[in-house]
Amino acid sequence: MAMIMIKCLPALLTVVLLAAGTVAHFEPTSKQVVQKTAEFNVIYSDFVNSELLHIYAFNRTVTRNRTEGIRVSVIVNSTKNETPVLFVVRQLQAVVSFPIPLVLRGLYQRKHFYLDVSRTLCQPETKLLTETQYFYMDVSTLSNSNISFQLQAQRVEKFLLHTNEPFNFTATPSQPQYYEYIFPEGINSVIVKVTSPLAFPCTVISIQDILCPVYDLDNNVEFIGMYQTMTEKAAITVQKKDFPRSSFFVVVVVKTEDEACGGRLHYYPITPEEQPIQGNRSKLLTVTVTPAISSELYVGSVLFCLGVFLSFYLLTFVISCIEQWRQQKKGGLLTAVIGTSPDEKGKAVTPDSVLGSSFEGYSYGSLGNSSNFSSEAITDSMTSGEAAIAGRPMENVTCRPRHDSQSSVEEDEYDTLADIDSDKNVIRTKKYLCVSDLSRKDKRVLNKKYQIYFWNISTIAVFYALPVVQLVITYQTVVNVTGNQDICYYNFLCAHPLGALSAFNNILSNLGYVMLGLLFLLIILQKDITHRRALIRSDYYALECGIPKHFGLFYAMGTALMMEGLLSACYHVCPNYTNFQFDTSFMYMIAGLCMLKLYQKRHPDINASAYTAYASLAAVIFFSVLGVVFGKDNLVFWIVFSIIHVVATLLLSTQLYYMGRWKLDTGIFRRIIYVVYTDCIRQCSGPTYVDRMVLLVMGNIVNWSLATYGLIMRPSDFASYLLAIGICNLLLYFAFYIIMKLRSGERVKFIPLMCILFTAVVWGFALFFFFQGLSTWQKTPAESREHNRDCILLDFFDHHDVWHFLSSTALFGSFLILLTLDNDLDTVQRDKICVF
């Protein structure tokens, strides 16, 4: 054992010597500690160095029913960043420390130094009626030279915010402010509104629970609670249930830089010795806490929405009953005119037999006034087996009952015949066309063709809506968990939360799209059933008169309106830059479907297929996304888009002018040169189809003008610009349709006329509210809040909600116009209805 100890002795001596050397090397020098009993509102001027430590002891009497704050202000007369002065405030339940120069980092980790610092100390909770509490402030540094400082502690008498009482104060990056608000009895939700006459410097408003310490610096204010950046205006809705003590802190922090609020970055020195130019970072602010709406108002607003849109159901029901009564009365009159003698039973009723003469012809596009049907009309309304009787008098044709076969009929079975293709070229290139010329295909084929519109948009809706709902739920969850209210671009002055939703009112106002879309589908279903019954009983007017009835596009329009409501509601769960297309995609769909339906009325055989239409709309949505992401001030994008816009307009114009009887192939340029030579150079002849040419020239002027405007101005809201192109083309075609309808001797009946006037007025008011612009994701969240406004309807709905109400009503009215516009032609033979 002794031998082992002798062997280990050198190692033990080495360890002891190393330890002694270490202790001797790091032995601290003696430090002088000066402790003083300090008083409030007294300025203490002193100096500190590495061998001198100051401790200031403060005491105060805390009352349980009285809330006040303590604010400590320090100024250091030194710019030595290597050896700052450290201030440590030790309280009963918290410790606050900060060095001076205070270093706050900005964008790209740029450092900003501050020598004048003020911090508010939170009041620890007390259970006694009165209690004396102490806190200590330590001042120390590692600098060998003396550093002078000034220190002062003050009572903050106006530390408590009161309901509906504005409170003014000033804050800087190194002098943040916060105040407490206690929920009064009976108030469960409030809106904290902060305003400033100055847009900059950029500021952060934070709502934090009553916890010590408070996170009130630019580098930690986002760690806890709810927060948002602001320039001139900010508002945060706070609910009592989220704060166990029924109170919270309103924290105001001025940022070191303005980039987060859309401001420019100031000059930053290259050399570390040169201080950055900070300018005046002081900001005057006003905080006002106002009560939010009550739960009764939530219920009243929901009932208001339901009542408004259920009234449309009631009105539709009343009008339907009146129309049914009129039809029955008209049918009774017709029976009295015809008579019911036994020898007359079984005879078919034709317009000539009832009215005593043939229908009045139309000067435009009329092929004659004969009571016998043209071959085109017969082909449209009969199967191939019945076509053999096309030359017989109508008395023999109409007495045969017609029943649609359920066998599979494809469009190709009709179109692949060479003689039929030749017949197309002859008929569709006539100078004057009637509807019977463009409704020659089998009705079953066209019904299947247009039903695909409905089934395709239903499929698109399901696949589109499911990930959208999942995404916006994730967005809302992130907002609720992180407290970052800069993620979503609400109108914070009128954003009423409900459950996990931050702006329930913006979601509720989309109810009109869904309810009116469903109502329109019910109207179309009733019309479809009535038409099918008329076909089964071989009703003459259903078979051979009026605009051919195809309801597939109407079903698609109603579905699109409902989906617009659903996706707009999803967008308003958390509106921002990344999900804007949710709110606009089905707007493009609706505009495109309305234009297709208007064209289909007089061109049922040559209207675009569902696959072509939806592929085109998909391309529009694709360009919408590209424009928002890459189009801002990108000249190359705007040049490419303008070229595509103009070329697409020319191709569509050619398609419409020649009724689809042209081919885009290698010989297109040769044919263009030939047409220009024969019609413009060799002899100057006018266009064959004058009316179509007028429409297409106007359409090209409008579209080329819009393309030029986009190329020159490059509007920042590309999605709205693209939607405006679609709406302008739709309105142009609708105006042309009305003008040509009146020019052709047709008339607009009372119901569609009232729909046109009502819808025009509603659209006018709707656009007024739309252009109010309560928020915009094209700017920073702080800049967007400058556009926020208070509620205007029931203290619950804002301008954009009213836009939702009015636009859904206007879209419903627009659909009714398309549905009823040609009701005056229901008793007119199709070979007397002109095409334009």
Short mmCIF file of N, CA and C in Angstrom, two decimals, residues 503-614:
data_model
loop_
_atom_site.label_atom_id
_atom_site.label_comp_id
_atom_site.label_asym_id
_atom_site.label_seq_id
_atom_site.Cartn_x
_atom_site.Cartn_y
_atom_site.Cartn_z
N ALA A 503 -62.06 36.19 -38.43
CA ALA A 503 -62.95 37.17 -39.08
C ALA A 503 -64.19 36.43 -39.58
N PHE A 504 -65.07 36.10 -38.66
CA PHE A 504 -66.27 35.33 -38.99
C PHE A 504 -67.20 36.10 -39.91
N ASN A 505 -67.26 37.41 -39.76
CA ASN A 505 -68.17 38.20 -40.59
C ASN A 505 -67.82 38.12 -42.07
N ASN A 506 -66.51 38.10 -42.40
CA ASN A 506 -66.10 37.98 -43.80
C ASN A 506 -66.46 36.62 -44.39
N ILE A 507 -66.58 35.62 -43.56
CA ILE A 507 -66.97 34.28 -44.02
C ILE A 507 -68.48 34.17 -44.15
N LEU A 508 -69.19 34.72 -43.16
CA LEU A 508 -70.66 34.65 -43.18
C LEU A 508 -71.24 35.38 -44.39
N SER A 509 -70.64 36.49 -44.78
CA SER A 509 -71.20 37.29 -45.88
C SER A 509 -71.16 36.56 -47.21
N ASN A 510 -70.40 35.46 -47.30
CA ASN A 510 -70.36 34.67 -48.53
C ASN A 510 -71.52 33.68 -48.62
N LEU A 511 -72.38 33.68 -47.62
CA LEU A 511 -73.51 32.76 -47.62
C LEU A 511 -74.42 33.00 -48.82
N GLY A 512 -74.49 34.25 -49.29
CA GLY A 512 -75.36 34.57 -50.41
C GLY A 512 -75.00 33.82 -51.67
N TYR A 513 -73.71 33.67 -51.96
CA TYR A 513 -73.30 32.93 -53.15
C TYR A 513 -73.83 31.49 -53.11
N VAL A 514 -73.71 30.86 -51.95
CA VAL A 514 -74.12 29.46 -51.84
C VAL A 514 -75.64 29.33 -51.93
N MET A 515 -76.36 30.17 -51.19
CA MET A 515 -77.82 30.05 -51.16
C MET A 515 -78.44 30.43 -52.51
N LEU A 516 -77.94 31.49 -53.13
CA LEU A 516 -78.50 31.90 -54.42
C LEU A 516 -78.07 30.94 -55.53
N GLY A 517 -76.86 30.38 -55.43
CA GLY A 517 -76.46 29.36 -56.39
C GLY A 517 -77.34 28.14 -56.30
N LEU A 518 -77.67 27.72 -55.06
CA LEU A 518 -78.57 26.59 -54.88
C LEU A 518 -79.96 26.91 -55.40
N LEU A 519 -80.45 28.14 -55.16
CA LEU A 519 -81.76 28.54 -55.66
C LEU A 519 -81.78 28.51 -57.19
N PHE A 520 -80.71 28.96 -57.82
CA PHE A 520 -80.66 28.93 -59.28
C PHE A 520 -80.68 27.50 -59.79
N LEU A 521 -79.99 26.60 -59.12
CA LEU A 521 -80.03 25.19 -59.53
C LEU A 521 -81.44 24.62 -59.40
N LEU A 522 -82.16 25.01 -58.35
CA LEU A 522 -83.53 24.54 -58.19
C LEU A 522 -84.43 25.08 -59.31
N ILE A 523 -84.22 26.34 -59.68
CA ILE A 523 -85.00 26.93 -60.78
C ILE A 523 -84.72 26.18 -62.08
N ILE A 524 -83.45 25.90 -62.34
CA ILE A 524 -83.09 25.18 -63.56
C ILE A 524 -83.64 23.77 -63.54
N LEU A 525 -83.60 23.13 -62.38
CA LEU A 525 -84.15 21.78 -62.27
C LEU A 525 -85.64 21.78 -62.60
N GLN A 526 -86.37 22.77 -62.09
CA GLN A 526 -87.80 22.87 -62.38
C GLN A 526 -88.04 23.11 -63.87
N LYS A 527 -87.24 24.00 -64.47
CA LYS A 527 -87.36 24.25 -65.90
C LYS A 527 -87.05 22.99 -66.71
N ASP A 528 -86.02 22.27 -66.29
CA ASP A 528 -85.61 21.06 -67.00
C ASP A 528 -86.71 20.01 -66.95
N ILE A 529 -87.28 19.82 -65.77
CA ILE A 529 -88.35 18.83 -65.63
C ILE A 529 -89.56 19.20 -66.47
N THR A 530 -89.92 20.49 -66.44
CA THR A 530 -91.05 20.96 -67.24
C THR A 530 -90.80 20.73 -68.73
N HIS A 531 -89.58 21.01 -69.17
CA HIS A 531 -89.26 20.83 -70.60
C HIS A 531 -89.29 19.35 -70.98
N ARG A 532 -88.79 18.49 -70.13
CA ARG A 532 -88.80 17.06 -70.43
C ARG A 532 -90.24 16.54 -70.54
N ARG A 533 -91.11 17.01 -69.65
CA ARG A 533 -92.51 16.59 -69.71
C ARG A 533 -93.16 17.07 -71.00
N ALA A 534 -92.80 18.29 -71.40
CA ALA A 534 -93.36 18.82 -72.66
C ALA A 534 -92.90 17.98 -73.84
N LEU A 535 -91.65 17.51 -73.81
CA LEU A 535 -91.16 16.65 -74.90
C LEU A 535 -91.88 15.31 -74.91
N ILE A 536 -92.15 14.78 -73.73
CA ILE A 536 -92.82 13.48 -73.66
C ILE A 536 -94.23 13.56 -74.24
N ARG A 537 -94.93 14.65 -74.00
CA ARG A 537 -96.28 14.78 -74.54
C ARG A 537 -96.30 15.41 -75.93
N SER A 538 -95.11 15.50 -76.55
CA SER A 538 -94.96 15.99 -77.93
C SER A 538 -95.51 17.40 -78.09
N ASP A 539 -95.18 18.24 -77.12
CA ASP A 539 -95.60 19.64 -77.18
C ASP A 539 -94.92 20.32 -78.36
N TYR A 540 -95.73 20.94 -79.21
CA TYR A 540 -95.19 21.54 -80.43
C TYR A 540 -94.17 22.63 -80.13
N TYR A 541 -94.48 23.49 -79.15
CA TYR A 541 -93.59 24.60 -78.86
C TYR A 541 -92.25 24.11 -78.31
N ALA A 542 -92.28 23.06 -77.52
CA ALA A 542 -91.04 22.51 -76.99
C ALA A 542 -90.21 21.84 -78.06
N LEU A 543 -90.88 21.26 -79.07
CA LEU A 543 -90.16 20.53 -80.10
C LEU A 543 -89.54 21.43 -81.15
N GLU A 544 -90.29 22.40 -81.61
CA GLU A 544 -89.87 23.10 -82.81
C GLU A 544 -89.81 24.61 -82.68
N CYS A 545 -90.05 25.16 -81.50
CA CYS A 545 -90.08 26.61 -81.37
C CYS A 545 -89.09 27.08 -80.31
N GLY A 546 -88.73 28.33 -80.41
CA GLY A 546 -87.89 28.97 -79.42
C GLY A 546 -86.43 28.56 -79.50
N ILE A 547 -85.65 29.15 -78.63
CA ILE A 547 -84.23 28.78 -78.52
C ILE A 547 -84.14 27.35 -77.99
N PRO A 548 -83.33 26.48 -78.61
CA PRO A 548 -83.21 25.10 -78.11
C PRO A 548 -82.82 25.07 -76.63
N LYS A 549 -83.52 24.26 -75.89
CA LYS A 549 -83.32 24.20 -74.43
C LYS A 549 -82.24 23.18 -74.09
N HIS A 550 -81.11 23.67 -73.61
CA HIS A 550 -80.03 22.83 -73.10
C HIS A 550 -79.62 23.41 -71.75
N PHE A 551 -79.74 22.62 -70.69
CA PHE A 551 -79.59 23.15 -69.34
C PHE A 551 -78.24 22.82 -68.70
N GLY A 552 -77.37 22.11 -69.41
CA GLY A 552 -76.10 21.72 -68.81
C GLY A 552 -75.25 22.90 -68.38
N LEU A 553 -75.17 23.93 -69.23
CA LEU A 553 -74.39 25.12 -68.88
C LEU A 553 -75.01 25.87 -67.71
N PHE A 554 -76.34 25.90 -67.64
CA PHE A 554 -76.99 26.54 -66.50
C PHE A 554 -76.66 25.81 -65.19
N TYR A 555 -76.68 24.49 -65.22
CA TYR A 555 -76.28 23.73 -64.03
C TYR A 555 -74.84 24.06 -63.63
N ALA A 556 -73.97 24.16 -64.63
CA ALA A 556 -72.56 24.49 -64.35
C ALA A 556 -72.44 25.89 -63.75
N MET A 557 -73.24 26.85 -64.24
CA MET A 557 -73.19 28.21 -63.71
C MET A 557 -73.64 28.25 -62.25
N GLY A 558 -74.72 27.54 -61.93
CA GLY A 558 -75.18 27.50 -60.54
C GLY A 558 -74.15 26.87 -59.63
N THR A 559 -73.53 25.79 -60.09
CA THR A 559 -72.47 25.15 -59.29
C THR A 559 -71.29 26.08 -59.10
N ALA A 560 -70.92 26.79 -60.16
CA ALA A 560 -69.80 27.73 -60.05
C ALA A 560 -70.11 28.85 -59.05
N LEU A 561 -71.35 29.31 -59.02
CA LEU A 561 -71.73 30.36 -58.05
C LEU A 561 -71.61 29.85 -56.62
N MET A 562 -72.06 28.62 -56.39
CA MET A 562 -71.93 28.04 -55.05
C MET A 562 -70.46 27.87 -54.67
N MET A 563 -69.65 27.41 -55.61
CA MET A 563 -68.23 27.21 -55.32
C MET A 563 -67.51 28.54 -55.11
N GLU A 564 -67.95 29.58 -55.79
CA GLU A 564 -67.37 30.90 -55.55
C GLU A 564 -67.60 31.32 -54.10
N GLY A 565 -68.79 31.04 -53.58
CA GLY A 565 -69.06 31.36 -52.18
C GLY A 565 -68.20 30.55 -51.23
N LEU A 566 -68.08 29.25 -51.50
CA LEU A 566 -67.27 28.40 -50.62
C LEU A 566 -65.81 28.81 -50.64
N LEU A 567 -65.25 29.01 -51.83
CA LEU A 567 -63.82 29.34 -51.93
C LEU A 567 -63.54 30.76 -51.48
N SER A 568 -64.48 31.68 -51.69
CA SER A 568 -64.30 33.03 -51.16
C SER A 568 -64.29 33.01 -49.63
N ALA A 569 -65.16 32.19 -49.05
CA ALA A 569 -65.15 32.04 -47.59
C ALA A 569 -63.81 31.45 -47.12
N CYS A 570 -63.30 30.45 -47.85
CA CYS A 570 -61.99 29.87 -47.49
C CYS A 570 -60.89 30.93 -47.60
N TYR A 571 -60.93 31.72 -48.65
CA TYR A 571 -59.92 32.78 -48.81
C TYR A 571 -59.98 33.76 -47.64
N HIS A 572 -61.17 34.12 -47.20
CA HIS A 572 -61.30 35.11 -46.13
C HIS A 572 -61.05 34.53 -44.75
N VAL A 573 -60.84 33.21 -44.66
CA VAL A 573 -60.35 32.67 -43.39
C VAL A 573 -58.99 33.27 -43.07
N CYS A 574 -58.16 33.41 -44.08
CA CYS A 574 -56.85 34.04 -43.90
C CYS A 574 -56.40 34.61 -45.24
N PRO A 575 -56.92 35.77 -45.64
CA PRO A 575 -56.55 36.33 -46.95
C PRO A 575 -55.10 36.78 -46.98
N ASN A 576 -54.37 36.33 -47.97
CA ASN A 576 -52.97 36.74 -48.11
C ASN A 576 -52.49 36.46 -49.53
N TYR A 577 -51.23 36.71 -49.73
CA TYR A 577 -50.60 36.62 -51.06
C TYR A 577 -50.62 35.21 -51.62
N THR A 578 -50.56 34.20 -50.76
CA THR A 578 -50.39 32.82 -51.23
C THR A 578 -51.69 32.12 -51.58
N ASN A 579 -52.85 32.67 -51.22
CA ASN A 579 -54.11 31.99 -51.51
C ASN A 579 -55.11 32.88 -52.22
N PHE A 580 -54.64 33.94 -52.88
CA PHE A 580 -55.53 34.87 -53.55
C PHE A 580 -56.36 34.19 -54.63
N GLN A 581 -55.78 33.16 -55.29
CA GLN A 581 -56.48 32.54 -56.41
C GLN A 581 -57.74 31.81 -55.97
N PHE A 582 -57.85 31.50 -54.67
CA PHE A 582 -59.07 30.85 -54.19
C PHE A 582 -60.28 31.75 -54.42
N ASP A 583 -60.09 33.05 -54.30
CA ASP A 583 -61.18 34.00 -54.38
C ASP A 583 -61.52 34.37 -55.82
N THR A 584 -60.63 34.11 -56.77
CA THR A 584 -60.84 34.58 -58.14
C THR A 584 -61.04 33.46 -59.15
N SER A 585 -60.63 32.24 -58.82
CA SER A 585 -60.67 31.16 -59.83
C SER A 585 -62.07 30.96 -60.39
N PHE A 586 -63.06 30.85 -59.52
CA PHE A 586 -64.40 30.59 -60.02
C PHE A 586 -65.08 31.85 -60.54
N MET A 587 -64.51 33.03 -60.25
CA MET A 587 -64.97 34.23 -60.93
C MET A 587 -64.65 34.15 -62.43
N TYR A 588 -63.44 33.68 -62.74
CA TYR A 588 -63.10 33.45 -64.14
C TYR A 588 -64.03 32.41 -64.76
N MET A 589 -64.32 31.35 -63.99
CA MET A 589 -65.22 30.31 -64.47
C MET A 589 -66.59 30.89 -64.80
N ILE A 590 -67.12 31.70 -63.89
CA ILE A 590 -68.46 32.27 -64.09
C ILE A 590 -68.50 33.16 -65.32
N ALA A 591 -67.50 34.02 -65.46
CA ALA A 591 -67.45 34.91 -66.63
C ALA A 591 -67.39 34.10 -67.92
N GLY A 592 -66.55 33.06 -67.94
CA GLY A 592 -66.43 32.23 -69.14
C GLY A 592 -67.70 31.46 -69.44
N LEU A 593 -68.34 30.89 -68.42
CA LEU A 593 -69.57 30.13 -68.63
C LEU A 593 -70.72 31.02 -69.10
N CYS A 594 -70.80 32.23 -68.57
CA CYS A 594 -71.85 33.16 -69.02
C CYS A 594 -71.67 33.51 -70.50
N MET A 595 -70.43 33.74 -70.90
CA MET A 595 -70.18 34.06 -72.29
C MET A 595 -70.50 32.86 -73.20
N LEU A 596 -70.15 31.67 -72.75
CA LEU A 596 -70.47 30.47 -73.52
C LEU A 596 -71.97 30.25 -73.62
N LYS A 597 -72.69 30.50 -72.53
CA LYS A 597 -74.13 30.32 -72.55
C LYS A 597 -74.80 31.32 -73.49
N LEU A 598 -74.32 32.55 -73.47
CA LEU A 598 -74.88 33.56 -74.36
C LEU A 598 -74.64 33.18 -75.82
N TYR A 599 -73.48 32.65 -76.11
CA TYR A 599 -73.17 32.22 -77.47
C TYR A 599 -73.95 30.96 -77.85
N GLN A 600 -74.15 30.07 -76.88
CA GLN A 600 -74.85 28.81 -77.14
C GLN A 600 -76.30 29.02 -77.54
N LYS A 601 -76.91 30.10 -77.07
CA LYS A 601 -78.32 30.33 -77.35
C LYS A 601 -78.64 30.24 -78.83
N ARG A 602 -77.81 30.84 -79.66
CA ARG A 602 -78.09 30.86 -81.10
C ARG A 602 -77.08 30.02 -81.89
N HIS A 603 -76.16 29.39 -81.19
CA HIS A 603 -75.17 28.54 -81.88
C HIS A 603 -75.02 27.21 -81.14
N PRO A 604 -76.10 26.49 -80.89
CA PRO A 604 -75.98 25.27 -80.06
C PRO A 604 -75.09 24.20 -80.68
N ASP A 605 -75.05 24.11 -82.01
CA ASP A 605 -74.27 23.04 -82.64
C ASP A 605 -72.77 23.29 -82.60
N ILE A 606 -72.36 24.54 -82.55
CA ILE A 606 -70.93 24.84 -82.72
C ILE A 606 -70.31 25.45 -81.48
N ASN A 607 -71.01 25.39 -80.36
CA ASN A 607 -70.43 25.92 -79.13
C ASN A 607 -69.27 25.03 -78.67
N ALA A 608 -68.38 25.61 -77.90
CA ALA A 608 -67.18 24.88 -77.45
C ALA A 608 -67.57 23.71 -76.55
N SER A 609 -66.79 22.66 -76.61
CA SER A 609 -67.01 21.53 -75.71
C SER A 609 -66.51 21.87 -74.31
N ALA A 610 -66.95 21.08 -73.35
CA ALA A 610 -66.56 21.33 -71.96
C ALA A 610 -65.05 21.21 -71.79
N TYR A 611 -64.44 20.27 -72.48
CA TYR A 611 -63.00 20.07 -72.32
C TYR A 611 -62.22 21.27 -72.84
N THR A 612 -62.62 21.79 -73.99
CA THR A 612 -61.95 22.98 -74.53
C THR A 612 -62.17 24.19 -73.64
N ALA A 613 -63.41 24.36 -73.17
CA ALA A 613 -63.72 25.53 -72.35
C ALA A 613 -62.93 25.51 -71.05
N TYR A 614 -62.93 24.40 -70.34
CA TYR A 614 -62.24 24.34 -69.06
C TYR A 614 -60.72 24.38 -69.23
#
